[in-house]
mmCIF file of C-alpha atoms in Angstrom:
data_model
loop_
_atom_site.group_PDB
_atom_site.id
_atom_site.type_symbol
_atom_site.label_atom_id
_atom_site.label_comp_id
_atom_site.label_asym_id
_atom_site.label_seq_id
_atom_site.Cartn_x
_atom_site.Cartn_y
_atom_site.Cartn_z
ATOM 1 C CA UNK V 1 12.621 14.618 21.724
ATOM 2 C CA UNK V 2 9.172 14.308 23.337
ATOM 3 C CA UNK V 3 7.588 10.845 23.659
ATOM 4 C CA UNK V 4 5.260 9.751 20.832
ATOM 5 C CA UNK V 5 1.936 11.585 20.787
ATOM 6 C CA UNK V 6 -1.095 9.871 19.263
ATOM 7 C CA UNK V 7 -3.272 12.259 17.296
ATOM 8 C CA UNK V 8 -6.649 11.721 15.596
ATOM 9 C CA UNK V 9 -7.912 13.997 12.825
ATOM 10 C CA UNK V 10 -11.719 13.937 12.703
ATOM 11 C CA UNK V 11 -13.434 15.107 9.555
ATOM 12 C CA UNK V 12 -17.080 15.943 10.169
ATOM 13 C CA UNK V 13 -19.326 18.736 11.347
ATOM 14 C CA UNK V 14 -17.552 19.931 14.490
ATOM 15 C CA UNK V 15 -14.151 21.215 15.480
ATOM 16 C CA UNK V 16 -12.340 24.549 15.370
ATOM 17 C CA UNK V 17 -11.154 24.262 11.759
ATOM 18 C CA UNK V 18 -13.410 25.078 8.811
ATOM 19 C CA UNK V 19 -12.644 23.338 5.526
ATOM 20 C CA UNK V 20 -11.808 25.684 2.639
ATOM 21 C CA UNK V 21 -10.974 22.996 0.088
ATOM 22 C CA UNK V 22 -10.192 19.302 -0.199
ATOM 23 C CA UNK V 23 -8.261 18.199 -3.257
ATOM 24 C CA UNK V 24 -7.348 14.692 -4.370
ATOM 25 C CA UNK V 25 -3.787 15.310 -5.608
ATOM 26 C CA UNK V 26 -2.917 11.675 -6.358
ATOM 27 C CA UNK V 27 -5.350 8.776 -6.045
ATOM 28 C CA UNK V 28 -8.752 8.899 -4.348
ATOM 29 C CA UNK V 29 -9.713 11.884 -2.196
ATOM 30 C CA UNK V 30 -11.498 11.954 1.135
ATOM 31 C CA UNK V 31 -15.200 12.678 1.539
ATOM 32 C CA UNK V 32 -15.630 16.455 1.823
ATOM 33 C CA UNK V 33 -16.502 17.629 5.334
ATOM 34 C CA UNK V 34 -17.344 21.106 6.626
ATOM 35 C CA UNK V 35 -15.104 20.992 9.708
ATOM 36 C CA UNK V 36 -12.105 19.261 11.246
ATOM 37 C CA UNK V 37 -11.175 18.504 14.842
ATOM 38 C CA UNK V 38 -7.714 17.471 16.043
ATOM 39 C CA UNK V 39 -7.666 15.233 19.134
ATOM 40 C CA UNK V 40 -4.357 14.631 20.906
ATOM 41 C CA UNK V 41 -3.783 11.590 23.104
ATOM 42 C CA UNK V 42 -4.744 7.977 22.708
ATOM 43 C CA UNK V 43 -8.252 8.224 24.073
ATOM 44 C CA UNK V 44 -11.463 7.241 22.352
ATOM 45 C CA UNK V 45 -12.657 9.879 19.926
ATOM 46 C CA UNK V 46 -16.205 10.860 18.927
ATOM 47 C CA UNK V 47 -17.841 9.573 15.741
ATOM 48 C CA UNK V 48 -16.933 11.487 12.606
ATOM 49 C CA UNK V 49 -17.376 11.201 8.848
ATOM 50 C CA UNK V 50 -13.786 10.019 8.690
ATOM 51 C CA UNK V 51 -11.000 9.609 11.220
ATOM 52 C CA UNK V 52 -7.304 9.514 10.418
ATOM 53 C CA UNK V 53 -4.895 8.458 13.152
ATOM 54 C CA UNK V 54 -1.154 8.798 13.505
ATOM 55 C CA UNK V 55 1.636 9.369 15.998
ATOM 56 C CA UNK V 56 4.593 11.686 16.269
ATOM 57 C CA UNK V 57 7.857 9.781 16.582
ATOM 58 C CA UNK V 58 11.616 10.147 16.455
ATOM 59 C CA UNK V 59 12.880 11.581 13.180
ATOM 60 C CA UNK V 60 13.836 8.941 10.627
ATOM 61 C CA UNK V 61 16.228 10.919 8.385
ATOM 62 C CA UNK V 62 17.302 14.174 10.066
ATOM 63 C CA UNK V 63 21.031 14.403 10.859
ATOM 64 C CA UNK V 64 22.609 16.477 13.608
ATOM 65 C CA UNK V 65 23.408 19.605 11.579
ATOM 66 C CA UNK V 66 19.877 19.593 10.159
ATOM 67 C CA UNK V 67 18.335 19.141 13.607
ATOM 68 C CA UNK V 68 20.295 22.150 14.849
ATOM 69 C CA UNK V 69 18.940 24.321 12.016
ATOM 70 C CA UNK V 70 15.397 23.018 12.497
ATOM 71 C CA UNK V 71 15.391 23.597 16.249
ATOM 72 C CA UNK V 72 16.655 27.161 15.739
ATOM 73 C CA UNK V 73 13.953 28.049 13.258
ATOM 74 C CA UNK V 74 10.865 25.878 13.565
ATOM 75 C CA UNK V 75 7.881 27.430 15.346
ATOM 76 C CA UNK V 76 5.417 25.530 17.512
ATOM 77 C CA UNK V 77 1.794 24.886 16.677
ATOM 78 C CA UNK V 78 -0.944 27.190 17.937
ATOM 79 C CA UNK V 79 0.521 30.605 17.083
ATOM 80 C CA UNK V 80 -2.206 33.268 17.230
ATOM 81 C CA UNK V 81 -1.410 34.558 13.730
ATOM 82 C CA UNK V 82 -1.406 31.082 12.163
ATOM 83 C CA UNK V 83 -5.097 31.013 11.291
ATOM 84 C CA UNK V 84 -4.601 28.908 8.151
ATOM 85 C CA UNK V 85 -3.826 25.201 8.261
ATOM 86 C CA UNK V 86 -3.422 22.262 5.925
ATOM 87 C CA UNK V 87 -3.734 18.538 6.537
ATOM 88 C CA UNK V 88 -1.888 16.569 3.870
ATOM 89 C CA UNK V 89 -2.213 12.786 4.135
ATOM 90 C CA UNK V 90 0.140 10.874 1.833
ATOM 91 C CA UNK V 91 0.878 7.253 1.091
ATOM 92 C CA UNK V 92 4.129 6.059 -0.456
ATOM 93 C CA UNK V 93 4.369 3.145 -2.869
ATOM 94 C CA UNK V 94 5.594 -0.378 -2.064
ATOM 95 C CA UNK V 95 8.732 0.523 -4.098
ATOM 96 C CA UNK V 96 9.559 3.204 -1.496
ATOM 97 C CA UNK V 97 9.154 0.812 1.400
ATOM 98 C CA UNK V 98 11.352 -1.748 -0.367
ATOM 99 C CA UNK V 99 14.253 0.719 -0.326
ATOM 100 C CA UNK V 100 16.840 0.503 2.433
ATOM 101 C CA UNK V 101 17.617 3.347 4.853
ATOM 102 C CA UNK V 102 20.601 4.648 2.845
ATOM 103 C CA UNK V 103 18.583 4.620 -0.388
ATOM 104 C CA UNK V 104 15.600 6.407 1.200
ATOM 105 C CA UNK V 105 17.868 9.056 2.732
ATOM 106 C CA UNK V 106 19.626 9.589 -0.631
ATOM 107 C CA UNK V 107 16.321 10.198 -2.387
ATOM 108 C CA UNK V 108 14.689 12.222 0.396
ATOM 109 C CA UNK V 109 17.556 14.623 1.041
ATOM 110 C CA UNK V 110 20.579 14.216 -1.249
ATOM 111 C CA UNK V 111 18.432 14.254 -4.393
ATOM 112 C CA UNK V 112 15.133 15.878 -3.287
ATOM 113 C CA UNK V 113 16.329 18.287 -0.536
ATOM 114 C CA UNK V 114 13.181 17.650 1.460
ATOM 115 C CA UNK V 115 14.711 18.889 4.716
ATOM 116 C CA UNK V 116 16.654 21.790 3.164
ATOM 117 C CA UNK V 117 13.640 23.007 1.160
ATOM 118 C CA UNK V 118 11.428 22.842 4.254
ATOM 119 C CA UNK V 119 13.979 24.918 6.203
ATOM 120 C CA UNK V 120 13.645 27.757 3.689
ATOM 121 C CA UNK V 121 9.988 28.185 4.693
ATOM 122 C CA UNK V 122 10.687 28.421 8.408
ATOM 123 C CA UNK V 123 9.570 30.034 10.614
ATOM 124 C CA UNK V 124 6.546 30.927 8.436
ATOM 125 C CA UNK V 125 5.181 27.391 8.213
ATOM 126 C CA UNK V 126 4.826 25.295 11.381
ATOM 127 C CA UNK V 127 4.687 21.562 10.737
ATOM 128 C CA UNK V 128 4.005 18.368 12.648
ATOM 129 C CA UNK V 129 4.527 14.955 11.062
ATOM 130 C CA UNK V 130 2.422 11.977 12.145
ATOM 131 C CA UNK V 131 3.311 8.417 11.137
ATOM 132 C CA UNK V 132 0.496 5.975 10.437
ATOM 133 C CA UNK V 133 1.671 3.210 8.088
ATOM 134 C CA UNK V 134 2.542 1.045 11.086
ATOM 135 C CA UNK V 135 -1.050 1.356 12.345
ATOM 136 C CA UNK V 136 -2.498 -0.179 9.172
ATOM 137 C CA UNK V 137 -4.093 3.176 8.247
ATOM 138 C CA UNK V 138 -4.997 4.120 4.634
ATOM 139 C CA UNK V 139 -2.140 6.659 4.526
ATOM 140 C CA UNK V 140 1.508 6.434 5.618
ATOM 141 C CA UNK V 141 1.933 10.002 6.894
ATOM 142 C CA UNK V 142 -0.335 12.841 7.996
ATOM 143 C CA UNK V 143 1.402 16.192 7.948
ATOM 144 C CA UNK V 144 -0.257 19.121 9.684
ATOM 145 C CA UNK V 145 0.813 22.650 8.758
ATOM 146 C CA UNK V 146 -0.109 25.999 10.331
ATOM 147 C CA UNK V 147 0.676 29.415 8.852
ATOM 148 C CA UNK V 148 -0.624 32.976 8.614
ATOM 149 C CA UNK V 149 -3.064 33.450 5.711
ATOM 150 C CA UNK V 150 -0.566 35.915 4.175
ATOM 151 C CA UNK V 151 1.941 33.051 3.880
ATOM 152 C CA UNK V 152 -0.364 30.878 1.767
ATOM 153 C CA UNK V 153 1.563 31.614 -1.439
ATOM 154 C CA UNK V 154 4.821 30.630 0.235
ATOM 155 C CA UNK V 155 3.209 27.431 1.484
ATOM 156 C CA UNK V 156 1.970 26.600 -2.022
ATOM 157 C CA UNK V 157 5.475 27.212 -3.355
ATOM 158 C CA UNK V 158 6.908 24.796 -0.773
ATOM 159 C CA UNK V 159 4.406 22.112 -1.779
ATOM 160 C CA UNK V 160 5.184 22.706 -5.454
ATOM 161 C CA UNK V 161 8.897 22.123 -4.850
ATOM 162 C CA UNK V 162 8.266 18.938 -2.906
ATOM 163 C CA UNK V 163 5.760 17.597 -5.434
ATOM 164 C CA UNK V 164 8.272 18.149 -8.247
ATOM 165 C CA UNK V 165 10.986 16.193 -6.409
ATOM 166 C CA UNK V 166 12.205 12.650 -7.050
ATOM 167 C CA UNK V 167 10.878 11.689 -3.612
ATOM 168 C CA UNK V 168 7.328 12.510 -4.720
ATOM 169 C CA UNK V 169 7.498 9.985 -7.582
ATOM 170 C CA UNK V 170 7.004 7.454 -4.757
ATOM 171 C CA UNK V 171 3.812 9.124 -3.502
ATOM 172 C CA UNK V 172 0.874 7.061 -4.725
ATOM 173 C CA UNK V 173 -1.902 8.817 -2.791
ATOM 174 C CA UNK V 174 -2.102 12.416 -1.595
ATOM 175 C CA UNK V 175 -4.969 14.580 -0.403
ATOM 176 C CA UNK V 176 -4.584 18.322 0.307
ATOM 177 C CA UNK V 177 -7.111 19.733 2.784
ATOM 178 C CA UNK V 178 -7.008 23.485 3.483
ATOM 179 C CA UNK V 179 -8.563 24.929 6.596
ATOM 180 C CA UNK V 180 -9.152 28.202 8.419
ATOM 181 C CA UNK V 181 -9.498 28.580 12.143
ATOM 182 C CA UNK V 182 -13.101 29.467 12.923
ATOM 183 C CA UNK V 183 -13.737 28.933 16.628
ATOM 184 C CA UNK V 184 -17.287 30.258 16.677
ATOM 185 C CA UNK V 185 -18.837 27.036 15.421
ATOM 186 C CA UNK V 186 -16.449 24.772 17.366
ATOM 187 C CA UNK J 1 9.153 -5.770 2.510
ATOM 188 C CA UNK J 2 5.829 -7.107 3.849
ATOM 189 C CA UNK J 3 3.318 -4.622 5.314
ATOM 190 C CA UNK J 4 3.485 -4.058 9.078
ATOM 191 C CA UNK J 5 2.235 -6.995 11.133
ATOM 192 C CA UNK J 6 0.822 -6.363 14.597
ATOM 193 C CA UNK J 7 1.823 -9.032 17.100
ATOM 194 C CA UNK J 8 0.779 -9.586 20.716
ATOM 195 C CA UNK J 9 2.846 -11.642 23.137
ATOM 196 C CA UNK J 10 0.624 -13.056 25.892
ATOM 197 C CA UNK J 11 2.259 -14.251 29.063
ATOM 198 C CA UNK J 12 -0.043 -16.530 31.056
ATOM 199 C CA UNK J 13 -1.114 -20.133 31.349
ATOM 200 C CA UNK J 14 -1.800 -21.043 27.715
ATOM 201 C CA UNK J 15 0.061 -21.068 24.428
ATOM 202 C CA UNK J 16 2.512 -23.369 22.662
ATOM 203 C CA UNK J 17 5.646 -22.034 24.381
ATOM 204 C CA UNK J 18 6.680 -23.147 27.870
ATOM 205 C CA UNK J 19 8.754 -20.729 29.914
ATOM 206 C CA UNK J 20 12.194 -22.017 30.925
ATOM 207 C CA UNK J 21 13.441 -18.837 32.573
ATOM 208 C CA UNK J 22 12.670 -15.141 32.858
ATOM 209 C CA UNK J 23 15.538 -12.859 33.805
ATOM 210 C CA UNK J 24 15.505 -9.134 34.541
ATOM 211 C CA UNK J 25 18.753 -8.102 32.798
ATOM 212 C CA UNK J 26 18.379 -4.331 33.336
ATOM 213 C CA UNK J 27 15.562 -2.716 35.317
ATOM 214 C CA UNK J 28 12.396 -4.446 36.504
ATOM 215 C CA UNK J 29 11.484 -7.877 35.171
ATOM 216 C CA UNK J 30 8.098 -9.218 34.106
ATOM 217 C CA UNK J 31 5.878 -11.375 36.284
ATOM 218 C CA UNK J 32 6.897 -15.012 35.747
ATOM 219 C CA UNK J 33 4.361 -16.998 33.726
ATOM 220 C CA UNK J 34 4.310 -20.706 32.823
ATOM 221 C CA UNK J 35 3.447 -20.258 29.144
ATOM 222 C CA UNK J 36 3.490 -17.785 26.269
ATOM 223 C CA UNK J 37 1.218 -17.352 23.249
ATOM 224 C CA UNK J 38 2.052 -15.272 20.172
ATOM 225 C CA UNK J 39 -0.953 -13.751 18.380
ATOM 226 C CA UNK J 40 -0.434 -12.216 14.944
ATOM 227 C CA UNK J 41 -2.815 -9.624 13.528
ATOM 228 C CA UNK J 42 -4.533 -6.660 15.084
ATOM 229 C CA UNK J 43 -7.492 -8.485 16.566
ATOM 230 C CA UNK J 44 -8.587 -8.543 20.172
ATOM 231 C CA UNK J 45 -6.556 -10.972 22.238
ATOM 232 C CA UNK J 46 -7.603 -13.069 25.237
ATOM 233 C CA UNK J 47 -6.857 -12.006 28.803
ATOM 234 C CA UNK J 48 -3.379 -12.852 30.019
ATOM 235 C CA UNK J 49 -1.146 -12.136 32.996
ATOM 236 C CA UNK J 50 0.675 -9.620 30.787
ATOM 237 C CA UNK J 51 0.409 -8.614 27.155
ATOM 238 C CA UNK J 52 3.152 -6.953 25.152
ATOM 239 C CA UNK J 53 2.266 -5.536 21.744
ATOM 240 C CA UNK J 54 4.401 -4.437 18.817
ATOM 241 C CA UNK J 55 4.540 -4.301 15.052
ATOM 242 C CA UNK J 56 7.022 -5.281 12.390
ATOM 243 C CA UNK J 57 8.023 -2.350 10.204
ATOM 244 C CA UNK J 58 10.499 -1.186 7.605
ATOM 245 C CA UNK J 59 14.116 -1.432 8.772
ATOM 246 C CA UNK J 60 15.447 1.760 10.321
ATOM 247 C CA UNK J 61 19.218 1.284 9.857
ATOM 248 C CA UNK J 62 19.953 -1.519 7.388
ATOM 249 C CA UNK J 63 21.721 -0.406 4.188
ATOM 250 C CA UNK J 64 21.540 -2.137 0.802
ATOM 251 C CA UNK J 65 24.667 -4.313 1.128
ATOM 252 C CA UNK J 66 23.544 -5.437 4.588
ATOM 253 C CA UNK J 67 20.029 -6.205 3.344
ATOM 254 C CA UNK J 68 21.506 -8.398 0.600
ATOM 255 C CA UNK J 69 23.523 -10.407 3.141
ATOM 256 C CA UNK J 70 20.564 -10.691 5.503
ATOM 257 C CA UNK J 71 18.155 -11.856 2.812
ATOM 258 C CA UNK J 72 20.655 -14.506 1.672
ATOM 259 C CA UNK J 73 21.112 -15.925 5.134
ATOM 260 C CA UNK J 74 18.203 -15.239 7.451
ATOM 261 C CA UNK J 75 15.777 -18.117 8.045
ATOM 262 C CA UNK J 76 12.045 -17.726 8.579
ATOM 263 C CA UNK J 77 10.199 -18.406 11.810
ATOM 264 C CA UNK J 78 8.568 -21.769 12.449
ATOM 265 C CA UNK J 79 11.379 -24.147 11.439
ATOM 266 C CA UNK J 80 10.661 -27.635 12.776
ATOM 267 C CA UNK J 81 14.081 -27.923 14.438
ATOM 268 C CA UNK J 82 13.840 -24.488 16.123
ATOM 269 C CA UNK J 83 12.217 -25.703 19.327
ATOM 270 C CA UNK J 84 13.886 -23.081 21.505
ATOM 271 C CA UNK J 85 12.832 -19.438 21.526
ATOM 272 C CA UNK J 86 13.575 -16.218 23.367
ATOM 273 C CA UNK J 87 11.513 -13.069 23.801
ATOM 274 C CA UNK J 88 13.726 -10.115 24.692
ATOM 275 C CA UNK J 89 11.868 -6.866 25.385
ATOM 276 C CA UNK J 90 14.157 -3.833 25.670
ATOM 277 C CA UNK J 91 13.718 -0.133 26.267
ATOM 278 C CA UNK J 92 16.277 2.476 25.272
ATOM 279 C CA UNK J 93 16.971 5.627 27.270
ATOM 280 C CA UNK J 94 15.784 9.156 26.471
ATOM 281 C CA UNK J 95 19.434 9.900 25.532
ATOM 282 C CA UNK J 96 19.148 7.349 22.682
ATOM 283 C CA UNK J 97 15.953 8.870 21.376
ATOM 284 C CA UNK J 98 17.506 12.349 21.504
ATOM 285 C CA UNK J 99 20.171 11.228 19.012
ATOM 286 C CA UNK J 100 19.697 11.976 15.322
ATOM 287 C CA UNK J 101 19.569 9.292 12.620
ATOM 288 C CA UNK J 102 23.268 9.614 11.694
ATOM 289 C CA UNK J 103 24.305 9.403 15.360
ATOM 290 C CA UNK J 104 22.115 6.355 16.040
ATOM 291 C CA UNK J 105 23.430 4.573 12.944
ATOM 292 C CA UNK J 106 27.044 5.353 13.946
ATOM 293 C CA UNK J 107 26.529 3.812 17.371
ATOM 294 C CA UNK J 108 24.402 0.861 16.237
ATOM 295 C CA UNK J 109 26.598 -0.301 13.380
ATOM 296 C CA UNK J 110 29.853 1.639 12.915
ATOM 297 C CA UNK J 111 30.791 1.303 16.588
ATOM 298 C CA UNK J 112 28.670 -1.639 17.857
ATOM 299 C CA UNK J 113 28.395 -3.820 14.702
ATOM 300 C CA UNK J 114 24.864 -4.819 15.634
ATOM 301 C CA UNK J 115 23.989 -5.896 12.094
ATOM 302 C CA UNK J 116 27.369 -7.504 11.310
ATOM 303 C CA UNK J 117 27.426 -9.448 14.597
ATOM 304 C CA UNK J 118 23.883 -10.689 14.027
ATOM 305 C CA UNK J 119 24.852 -11.902 10.545
ATOM 306 C CA UNK J 120 27.515 -14.170 12.029
ATOM 307 C CA UNK J 121 24.793 -16.153 13.831
ATOM 308 C CA UNK J 122 22.698 -16.729 10.714
ATOM 309 C CA UNK J 123 21.117 -19.000 9.697
ATOM 310 C CA UNK J 124 21.171 -20.615 13.167
ATOM 311 C CA UNK J 125 19.129 -17.910 14.892
ATOM 312 C CA UNK J 126 15.885 -16.678 13.301
ATOM 313 C CA UNK J 127 14.797 -13.242 14.485
ATOM 314 C CA UNK J 128 11.813 -10.950 14.161
ATOM 315 C CA UNK J 129 11.905 -7.384 15.505
ATOM 316 C CA UNK J 130 8.721 -5.687 16.730
ATOM 317 C CA UNK J 131 8.587 -1.943 17.406
ATOM 318 C CA UNK J 132 6.448 -0.707 20.278
ATOM 319 C CA UNK J 133 7.700 2.656 21.551
ATOM 320 C CA UNK J 134 5.280 4.446 19.240
ATOM 321 C CA UNK J 135 2.373 2.541 20.835
ATOM 322 C CA UNK J 136 3.129 3.904 24.302
ATOM 323 C CA UNK J 137 4.135 0.422 25.494
ATOM 324 C CA UNK J 138 6.485 -0.183 28.470
ATOM 325 C CA UNK J 139 9.255 -1.358 26.101
ATOM 326 C CA UNK J 140 10.591 0.098 22.834
ATOM 327 C CA UNK J 141 11.342 -3.197 21.055
ATOM 328 C CA UNK J 142 10.306 -6.841 21.394
ATOM 329 C CA UNK J 143 12.689 -9.202 19.639
ATOM 330 C CA UNK J 144 11.621 -12.784 19.093
ATOM 331 C CA UNK J 145 14.283 -15.409 18.383
ATOM 332 C CA UNK J 146 13.932 -19.080 17.357
ATOM 333 C CA UNK J 147 16.773 -21.612 17.243
ATOM 334 C CA UNK J 148 17.544 -25.280 17.717
ATOM 335 C CA UNK J 149 18.296 -26.172 21.352
ATOM 336 C CA UNK J 150 21.825 -27.184 20.244
ATOM 337 C CA UNK J 151 22.436 -23.576 19.194
ATOM 338 C CA UNK J 152 21.669 -22.135 22.629
ATOM 339 C CA UNK J 153 25.361 -21.508 23.381
ATOM 340 C CA UNK J 154 25.754 -19.630 20.105
ATOM 341 C CA UNK J 155 22.667 -17.577 20.914
ATOM 342 C CA UNK J 156 24.059 -16.711 24.359
ATOM 343 C CA UNK J 157 27.339 -15.674 22.726
ATOM 344 C CA UNK J 158 25.448 -13.368 20.337
ATOM 345 C CA UNK J 159 23.612 -11.735 23.251
ATOM 346 C CA UNK J 160 26.880 -11.355 25.150
ATOM 347 C CA UNK J 161 28.462 -9.472 22.245
ATOM 348 C CA UNK J 162 25.472 -7.150 21.876
ATOM 349 C CA UNK J 163 25.215 -6.490 25.611
ATOM 350 C CA UNK J 164 28.920 -5.527 25.712
ATOM 351 C CA UNK J 165 28.484 -3.012 22.880
ATOM 352 C CA UNK J 166 28.286 0.784 23.066
ATOM 353 C CA UNK J 167 24.712 0.549 21.783
ATOM 354 C CA UNK J 168 23.694 -1.397 24.893
ATOM 355 C CA UNK J 169 24.806 1.443 27.185
ATOM 356 C CA UNK J 170 21.560 3.070 26.010
ATOM 357 C CA UNK J 171 19.407 0.100 27.078
ATOM 358 C CA UNK J 172 17.695 1.019 30.332
ATOM 359 C CA UNK J 173 15.364 -1.973 30.636
ATOM 360 C CA UNK J 174 15.809 -5.506 29.340
ATOM 361 C CA UNK J 175 14.109 -8.796 30.144
ATOM 362 C CA UNK J 176 15.285 -12.151 28.754
ATOM 363 C CA UNK J 177 12.578 -14.823 28.547
ATOM 364 C CA UNK J 178 13.608 -18.312 27.363
ATOM 365 C CA UNK J 179 11.058 -20.749 26.049
ATOM 366 C CA UNK J 180 10.705 -24.261 24.644
ATOM 367 C CA UNK J 181 8.031 -25.365 22.227
ATOM 368 C CA UNK J 182 5.669 -27.699 24.051
ATOM 369 C CA UNK J 183 2.505 -28.075 22.013
ATOM 370 C CA UNK J 184 0.853 -30.672 24.221
ATOM 371 C CA UNK J 185 -0.439 -28.152 26.730
ATOM 372 C CA UNK J 186 -1.221 -25.456 24.149
#
């Protein structure tokens, strides 16, 4: 388990990722930007149209058997073939945060199979979760996904399953930003 | 469940709390300071000999039945009679953070009764937990306790039980700072 990594996502005119689409799934969207940069580490970041910050942390729900399956199958970020990416910021409702640990786990996995569904799309879809509610940010989580363009349909299927789950009834804001790696203008 | 509150603990020469003792329980201590100030909110804080930062957050382990008991019995901070306080920063080892959620819960409560033991000392001892590992701070948690001076023995008994638990074998740094409210010099 690596130590927490602070990551800033900068929407603006620079960065190696070109925006393909930005969709407000639930609640208000984010201002459309041509490019996105991802800055790792806690340092000061350049000005941008918008900046979303979060940190990786210890897993909040994963149990041992699930960790074993995840570690066996989950790829790292930065694979050469993974030229498509998505940044999906979500916020969960106050009702979610009022639940206790056992109730959140029951909804997230026992009834929504969030972890099990995600496993079915490994190793095609690499994923890194960033927490941000505790920073007072506008979203609670920023999830970053990387996959080969040919796996876009599979990725959409994964999102469809999650969005149809009981867990997602607690999502009160979600934006879906699709990107393609395009280093030339970086 | 209130939204996360960012809190800074400033060890120095000002603030309403006078230091009675500062003990390095495990690992290096903190530089002794005559007074402590507690600043709530994310704003800039004045210079101090040392500053420890953390945030309140959703509970990571508490289940519904435990929450019900806690809510019934736990007092708020700032009671007039609670003139004694303690700030106990702890860090847990990499081995703790490598555990999965089910393993951490089993150690924390099933085998160490952290929540159940704490309940026995309510409502005498008020407590607020601040998380800080995710901020890259030197400690993982800052716990702030307030109690009447007459309850100091009970508070010491509570700490003794926790420090003898299996959970505490994962604590690799702990400092125990005792304070008394002393507004005159604040």
